[in-house]
Amino acid sequence: MIFTTETQSRDEWLDNRKTYLGGTDIAAILGLNKYRSPYDVYAEKVLGERSETSRKAEAGTALEPLVRKWYSEELGVQIAEAGTIRHDEYPFLAANIDGYIPGVCVWECKTYDFSTAQNWGEANTDQVPVHYWAQVQWYTGFAKLPYAVIVALDRGTMDYTCYEVKHDPCLFETMVDSGV
């Protein structure tokens, strides 16, 4: 497993994302993301269209370092930074994970509020929104790690809940095939 940590501005990162299909893209391509369609992926990657980032998405990105700090301190684990991981055979397929606990799991941070709280299930299960479930299947496959921890922060209470999604290698191969 090779992680490349890249220091990039947000615009450079968005430009780099045009060169590969990632976790959020694969969920959309498979029709599992109610916020993005297969056409949205095509428009971004081929036509060069860039959709506006919502304030909620921007807040989630801004809160990630704080959630990482809280999680690390409370559980006494180090979350390593991760960059883009490209597929060995198909370099146009890649994953850009939030972090990982070395040799253990992928670490992914999400946020939600009162309008989407019902999409999250019981703590310590894999009952997460389906597009996030698909996204971490992609990420665990690229990172070659057995599971992902999704840390979901409630933006209203500022409390987080942890979820675990086990990697499914057969599903990952199907996803790779659908991206090719």
PDB file of C-alpha atoms in Angstrom:
ATOM      1  CA  MET A   1       0.000   0.000   0.000  1.00  0.00           C
ATOM      2  CA  ILE A   2       1.382   3.372  -1.025  1.00  0.00           C
ATOM      3  CA  PHE A   3       0.024   6.619   0.317  1.00  0.00           C
ATOM      4  CA  THR A   4       1.154   9.838  -1.243  1.00  0.00           C
ATOM      5  CA  THR A   5       0.719  12.919   0.866  1.00  0.00           C
ATOM      6  CA  GLU A   6       0.471  15.946  -1.324  1.00  0.00           C
ATOM      7  CA  THR A   7       0.403  19.555  -0.201  1.00  0.00           C
ATOM      8  CA  GLN A   8      -2.043  21.252  -2.504  1.00  0.00           C
ATOM      9  CA  SER A   9      -4.344  24.224  -2.472  1.00  0.00           C
ATOM     10  CA  ARG A  10      -8.067  23.459  -2.685  1.00  0.00           C
ATOM     11  CA  ASP A  11      -8.104  24.472  -6.380  1.00  0.00           C
ATOM     12  CA  GLU A  12      -5.090  22.244  -7.147  1.00  0.00           C
ATOM     13  CA  TRP A  13      -6.779  19.353  -5.331  1.00  0.00           C
ATOM     14  CA  LEU A  14     -10.016  19.876  -7.315  1.00  0.00           C
ATOM     15  CA  ASP A  15      -8.030  20.005 -10.575  1.00  0.00           C
ATOM     16  CA  ASN A  16      -6.211  16.792  -9.613  1.00  0.00           C
ATOM     17  CA  ARG A  17      -9.555  15.079  -8.883  1.00  0.00           C
ATOM     18  CA  LYS A  18     -10.457  15.519 -12.570  1.00  0.00           C
ATOM     19  CA  THR A  19      -7.730  12.991 -13.422  1.00  0.00           C
ATOM     20  CA  TYR A  20      -9.341  10.045 -11.622  1.00  0.00           C
ATOM     21  CA  LEU A  21     -12.557   8.416 -10.494  1.00  0.00           C
ATOM     22  CA  GLY A  22     -12.662   8.421  -6.699  1.00  0.00           C
ATOM     23  CA  GLY A  23     -14.890   7.191  -3.896  1.00  0.00           C
ATOM     24  CA  THR A  24     -17.582   9.834  -4.221  1.00  0.00           C
ATOM     25  CA  ASP A  25     -17.559   9.338  -7.983  1.00  0.00           C
ATOM     26  CA  ILE A  26     -18.018   5.577  -7.822  1.00  0.00           C
ATOM     27  CA  ALA A  27     -21.017   5.931  -5.503  1.00  0.00           C
ATOM     28  CA  ALA A  28     -22.583   8.339  -8.013  1.00  0.00           C
ATOM     29  CA  ILE A  29     -21.741   6.125 -11.007  1.00  0.00           C
ATOM     30  CA  LEU A  30     -23.445   3.204  -9.270  1.00  0.00           C
ATOM     31  CA  GLY A  31     -26.530   5.356  -8.631  1.00  0.00           C
ATOM     32  CA  LEU A  32     -26.041   5.269  -4.856  1.00  0.00           C
ATOM     33  CA  ASN A  33     -25.565   8.984  -4.207  1.00  0.00           C
ATOM     34  CA  LYS A  34     -28.739  11.069  -4.092  1.00  0.00           C
ATOM     35  CA  TYR A  35     -26.634  14.241  -4.240  1.00  0.00           C
ATOM     36  CA  ARG A  36     -24.632  13.353  -7.394  1.00  0.00           C
ATOM     37  CA  SER A  37     -25.615  11.557 -10.581  1.00  0.00           C
ATOM     38  CA  PRO A  38     -23.514   9.666 -13.120  1.00  0.00           C
ATOM     39  CA  TYR A  39     -23.959  12.714 -15.363  1.00  0.00           C
ATOM     40  CA  ASP A  40     -22.513  14.970 -12.661  1.00  0.00           C
ATOM     41  CA  VAL A  41     -19.367  12.809 -12.669  1.00  0.00           C
ATOM     42  CA  TYR A  42     -19.180  13.000 -16.476  1.00  0.00           C
ATOM     43  CA  ALA A  43     -19.680  16.783 -16.435  1.00  0.00           C
ATOM     44  CA  GLU A  44     -16.892  17.207 -13.875  1.00  0.00           C
ATOM     45  CA  LYS A  45     -14.368  14.789 -15.380  1.00  0.00           C
ATOM     46  CA  VAL A  46     -14.973  15.249 -19.101  1.00  0.00           C
ATOM     47  CA  LEU A  47     -16.612  18.637 -19.544  1.00  0.00           C
ATOM     48  CA  GLY A  48     -14.594  20.326 -16.795  1.00  0.00           C
ATOM     49  CA  GLU A  49     -17.663  21.648 -14.984  1.00  0.00           C
ATOM     50  CA  ARG A  50     -17.145  22.364 -11.316  1.00  0.00           C
ATOM     51  CA  SER A  51     -20.189  22.406  -9.078  1.00  0.00           C
ATOM     52  CA  GLU A  52     -20.432  24.860  -6.227  1.00  0.00           C
ATOM     53  CA  THR A  53     -19.510  23.501  -2.805  1.00  0.00           C
ATOM     54  CA  SER A  54     -22.395  23.806  -0.361  1.00  0.00           C
ATOM     55  CA  ARG A  55     -21.855  25.521   2.964  1.00  0.00           C
ATOM     56  CA  LYS A  56     -22.570  22.202   4.716  1.00  0.00           C
ATOM     57  CA  ALA A  57     -19.857  20.463   2.699  1.00  0.00           C
ATOM     58  CA  GLU A  58     -17.476  23.344   3.334  1.00  0.00           C
ATOM     59  CA  ALA A  59     -18.217  23.160   7.077  1.00  0.00           C
ATOM     60  CA  GLY A  60     -17.568  19.407   7.038  1.00  0.00           C
ATOM     61  CA  THR A  61     -14.171  19.941   5.456  1.00  0.00           C
ATOM     62  CA  ALA A  62     -13.317  22.686   7.949  1.00  0.00           C
ATOM     63  CA  LEU A  63     -14.395  20.543  10.935  1.00  0.00           C
ATOM     64  CA  GLU A  64     -12.420  17.446   9.906  1.00  0.00           C
ATOM     65  CA  PRO A  65      -9.119  18.447  11.602  1.00  0.00           C
ATOM     66  CA  LEU A  66     -10.970  19.133  14.857  1.00  0.00           C
ATOM     67  CA  VAL A  67     -12.807  15.785  14.745  1.00  0.00           C
ATOM     68  CA  ARG A  68      -9.488  14.056  13.954  1.00  0.00           C
ATOM     69  CA  LYS A  69      -7.919  15.735  17.009  1.00  0.00           C
ATOM     70  CA  TRP A  70     -10.820  14.782  19.320  1.00  0.00           C
ATOM     71  CA  TYR A  71     -10.887  11.184  18.101  1.00  0.00           C
ATOM     72  CA  SER A  72      -7.098  10.805  18.396  1.00  0.00           C
ATOM     73  CA  GLU A  73      -7.005  12.246  21.904  1.00  0.00           C
ATOM     74  CA  GLU A  74     -10.039  10.344  23.209  1.00  0.00           C
ATOM     75  CA  LEU A  75      -8.993   6.962  21.819  1.00  0.00           C
ATOM     76  CA  GLY A  76      -5.231   7.425  22.080  1.00  0.00           C
ATOM     77  CA  VAL A  77      -4.586   6.571  18.434  1.00  0.00           C
ATOM     78  CA  GLN A  78      -2.603   8.309  15.742  1.00  0.00           C
ATOM     79  CA  ILE A  79      -4.435   9.018  12.492  1.00  0.00           C
ATOM     80  CA  ALA A  80      -1.988   9.277   9.634  1.00  0.00           C
ATOM     81  CA  GLU A  81      -2.586  11.734   6.821  1.00  0.00           C
ATOM     82  CA  ALA A  82      -3.261  10.148   3.478  1.00  0.00           C
ATOM     83  CA  GLY A  83      -3.167  11.514  -0.017  1.00  0.00           C
ATOM     84  CA  THR A  84      -4.174  10.039  -3.314  1.00  0.00           C
ATOM     85  CA  ILE A  85      -3.832   6.271  -3.780  1.00  0.00           C
ATOM     86  CA  ARG A  86      -3.898   5.240  -7.454  1.00  0.00           C
ATOM     87  CA  HIS A  87      -4.892   1.798  -8.697  1.00  0.00           C
ATOM     88  CA  ASP A  88      -1.876  -0.273  -9.782  1.00  0.00           C
ATOM     89  CA  GLU A  89      -3.402  -1.324 -13.096  1.00  0.00           C
ATOM     90  CA  TYR A  90      -5.840   1.541 -13.785  1.00  0.00           C
ATOM     91  CA  PRO A  91      -4.264   4.880 -12.744  1.00  0.00           C
ATOM     92  CA  PHE A  92      -7.494   6.742 -13.580  1.00  0.00           C
ATOM     93  CA  LEU A  93      -9.058   5.008 -10.558  1.00  0.00           C
ATOM     94  CA  ALA A  94      -7.983   6.391  -7.191  1.00  0.00           C
ATOM     95  CA  ALA A  95      -8.960   7.045  -3.612  1.00  0.00           C
ATOM     96  CA  ASN A  96      -8.415  10.125  -1.520  1.00  0.00           C
ATOM     97  CA  ILE A  97      -9.080   9.063   2.060  1.00  0.00           C
ATOM     98  CA  ASP A  98      -9.318  11.356   5.075  1.00  0.00           C
ATOM     99  CA  GLY A  99      -6.774   9.296   7.006  1.00  0.00           C
ATOM    100  CA  TYR A 100      -5.882   5.882   8.293  1.00  0.00           C
ATOM    101  CA  ILE A 101      -4.745   4.190  11.449  1.00  0.00           C
ATOM    102  CA  PRO A 102      -1.559   2.463  10.246  1.00  0.00           C
ATOM    103  CA  GLY A 103      -2.038  -1.269   9.760  1.00  0.00           C
ATOM    104  CA  VAL A 104      -5.550  -1.095  11.212  1.00  0.00           C
ATOM    105  CA  CYS A 105      -8.213   0.748   9.216  1.00  0.00           C
ATOM    106  CA  VAL A 106      -9.274   3.636   7.030  1.00  0.00           C
ATOM    107  CA  TRP A 107     -10.475   6.674   9.007  1.00  0.00           C
ATOM    108  CA  GLU A 108     -13.202   8.749   7.390  1.00  0.00           C
ATOM    109  CA  CYS A 109     -14.902  11.858   8.792  1.00  0.00           C
ATOM    110  CA  LYS A 110     -18.450  12.931   7.944  1.00  0.00           C
ATOM    111  CA  THR A 111     -20.796  15.527   9.404  1.00  0.00           C
ATOM    112  CA  TYR A 112     -24.572  15.731   9.553  1.00  0.00           C
ATOM    113  CA  ASP A 113     -27.345  17.843  11.040  1.00  0.00           C
ATOM    114  CA  PHE A 114     -30.985  17.520  12.068  1.00  0.00           C
ATOM    115  CA  SER A 115     -32.111  17.184   8.446  1.00  0.00           C
ATOM    116  CA  THR A 116     -29.988  14.082   7.772  1.00  0.00           C
ATOM    117  CA  ALA A 117     -29.651  12.513  11.242  1.00  0.00           C
ATOM    118  CA  GLN A 118     -32.245   9.855  10.379  1.00  0.00           C
ATOM    119  CA  ASN A 119     -29.874   8.480   7.719  1.00  0.00           C
ATOM    120  CA  TRP A 120     -27.465   7.256  10.397  1.00  0.00           C
ATOM    121  CA  GLY A 121     -28.086   4.051  12.342  1.00  0.00           C
ATOM    122  CA  GLU A 122     -26.908   2.596  15.590  1.00  0.00           C
ATOM    123  CA  ALA A 123     -23.361   3.390  16.748  1.00  0.00           C
ATOM    124  CA  ASN A 124     -20.608   0.847  16.023  1.00  0.00           C
ATOM    125  CA  THR A 125     -22.562  -0.711  13.149  1.00  0.00           C
ATOM    126  CA  ASP A 126     -22.293  -0.279   9.387  1.00  0.00           C
ATOM    127  CA  GLN A 127     -25.657   1.536   9.280  1.00  0.00           C
ATOM    128  CA  VAL A 128     -24.460   4.609   7.404  1.00  0.00           C
ATOM    129  CA  PRO A 129     -25.847   6.406   4.338  1.00  0.00           C
ATOM    130  CA  VAL A 130     -25.370   4.080   1.354  1.00  0.00           C
ATOM    131  CA  HIS A 131     -23.178   6.506  -0.601  1.00  0.00           C
ATOM    132  CA  TYR A 132     -20.750   6.691   2.331  1.00  0.00           C
ATOM    133  CA  TRP A 133     -20.849   2.903   2.671  1.00  0.00           C
ATOM    134  CA  ALA A 134     -19.888   2.556  -1.010  1.00  0.00           C
ATOM    135  CA  GLN A 135     -17.228   5.248  -0.654  1.00  0.00           C
ATOM    136  CA  VAL A 136     -15.449   3.452   2.195  1.00  0.00           C
ATOM    137  CA  GLN A 137     -15.676   0.124   0.358  1.00  0.00           C
ATOM    138  CA  TRP A 138     -13.682   1.877  -2.365  1.00  0.00           C
ATOM    139  CA  TYR A 139     -11.245   3.335   0.144  1.00  0.00           C
ATOM    140  CA  THR A 140     -10.614   0.103   2.055  1.00  0.00           C
ATOM    141  CA  GLY A 141      -9.954  -1.657  -1.247  1.00  0.00           C
ATOM    142  CA  PHE A 142      -7.359   0.892  -2.306  1.00  0.00           C
ATOM    143  CA  ALA A 143      -5.775   1.079   1.135  1.00  0.00           C
ATOM    144  CA  LYS A 144      -5.816  -2.722   1.458  1.00  0.00           C
ATOM    145  CA  LEU A 145      -7.211  -2.422   4.981  1.00  0.00           C
ATOM    146  CA  PRO A 146      -9.903  -4.695   6.474  1.00  0.00           C
ATOM    147  CA  TYR A 147     -12.386  -2.042   7.520  1.00  0.00           C
ATOM    148  CA  ALA A 148     -13.147   1.651   7.802  1.00  0.00           C
ATOM    149  CA  VAL A 149     -14.160   3.703  10.790  1.00  0.00           C
ATOM    150  CA  ILE A 150     -16.548   6.476   9.877  1.00  0.00           C
ATOM    151  CA  VAL A 151     -16.663   9.188  12.517  1.00  0.00           C
ATOM    152  CA  ALA A 152     -19.901  11.138  12.044  1.00  0.00           C
ATOM    153  CA  LEU A 153     -20.116  14.517  13.753  1.00  0.00           C
ATOM    154  CA  ASP A 154     -23.525  16.008  14.573  1.00  0.00           C
ATOM    155  CA  ARG A 155     -23.019  19.686  13.714  1.00  0.00           C
ATOM    156  CA  GLY A 156     -25.791  20.650  16.158  1.00  0.00           C
ATOM    157  CA  THR A 157     -24.506  18.942  19.313  1.00  0.00           C
ATOM    158  CA  MET A 158     -20.850  18.658  18.226  1.00  0.00           C
ATOM    159  CA  ASP A 159     -20.864  15.032  19.439  1.00  0.00           C
ATOM    160  CA  TYR A 160     -19.639  12.276  17.179  1.00  0.00           C
ATOM    161  CA  THR A 161     -20.679   8.681  16.633  1.00  0.00           C
ATOM    162  CA  CYS A 162     -18.423   5.947  15.249  1.00  0.00           C
ATOM    163  CA  TYR A 163     -19.406   3.351  12.662  1.00  0.00           C
ATOM    164  CA  GLU A 164     -17.449   0.400  11.266  1.00  0.00           C
ATOM    165  CA  VAL A 165     -17.728  -0.855   7.705  1.00  0.00           C
ATOM    166  CA  LYS A 166     -15.966  -4.115   6.858  1.00  0.00           C
ATOM    167  CA  HIS A 167     -14.270  -4.370   3.490  1.00  0.00           C
ATOM    168  CA  ASP A 168     -15.947  -6.611   0.908  1.00  0.00           C
ATOM    169  CA  PRO A 169     -13.269  -7.664  -1.629  1.00  0.00           C
ATOM    170  CA  CYS A 170     -15.789  -9.057  -4.142  1.00  0.00           C
ATOM    171  CA  LEU A 171     -17.764  -5.828  -4.097  1.00  0.00           C
ATOM    172  CA  PHE A 172     -14.578  -3.818  -4.483  1.00  0.00           C
ATOM    173  CA  GLU A 173     -13.631  -5.773  -7.619  1.00  0.00           C
ATOM    174  CA  THR A 174     -17.132  -5.202  -9.007  1.00  0.00           C
ATOM    175  CA  MET A 175     -16.766  -1.495  -8.326  1.00  0.00           C
ATOM    176  CA  VAL A 176     -13.380  -1.404 -10.073  1.00  0.00           C
ATOM    177  CA  ASP A 177     -14.889  -3.222 -13.043  1.00  0.00           C
ATOM    178  CA  SER A 178     -17.737  -0.680 -13.189  1.00  0.00           C
ATOM    179  CA  GLY A 179     -15.218   2.184 -13.176  1.00  0.00           C
ATOM    180  CA  VAL A 180     -13.250   0.648 -16.019  1.00  0.00           C
TER     181      VAL A 180
END
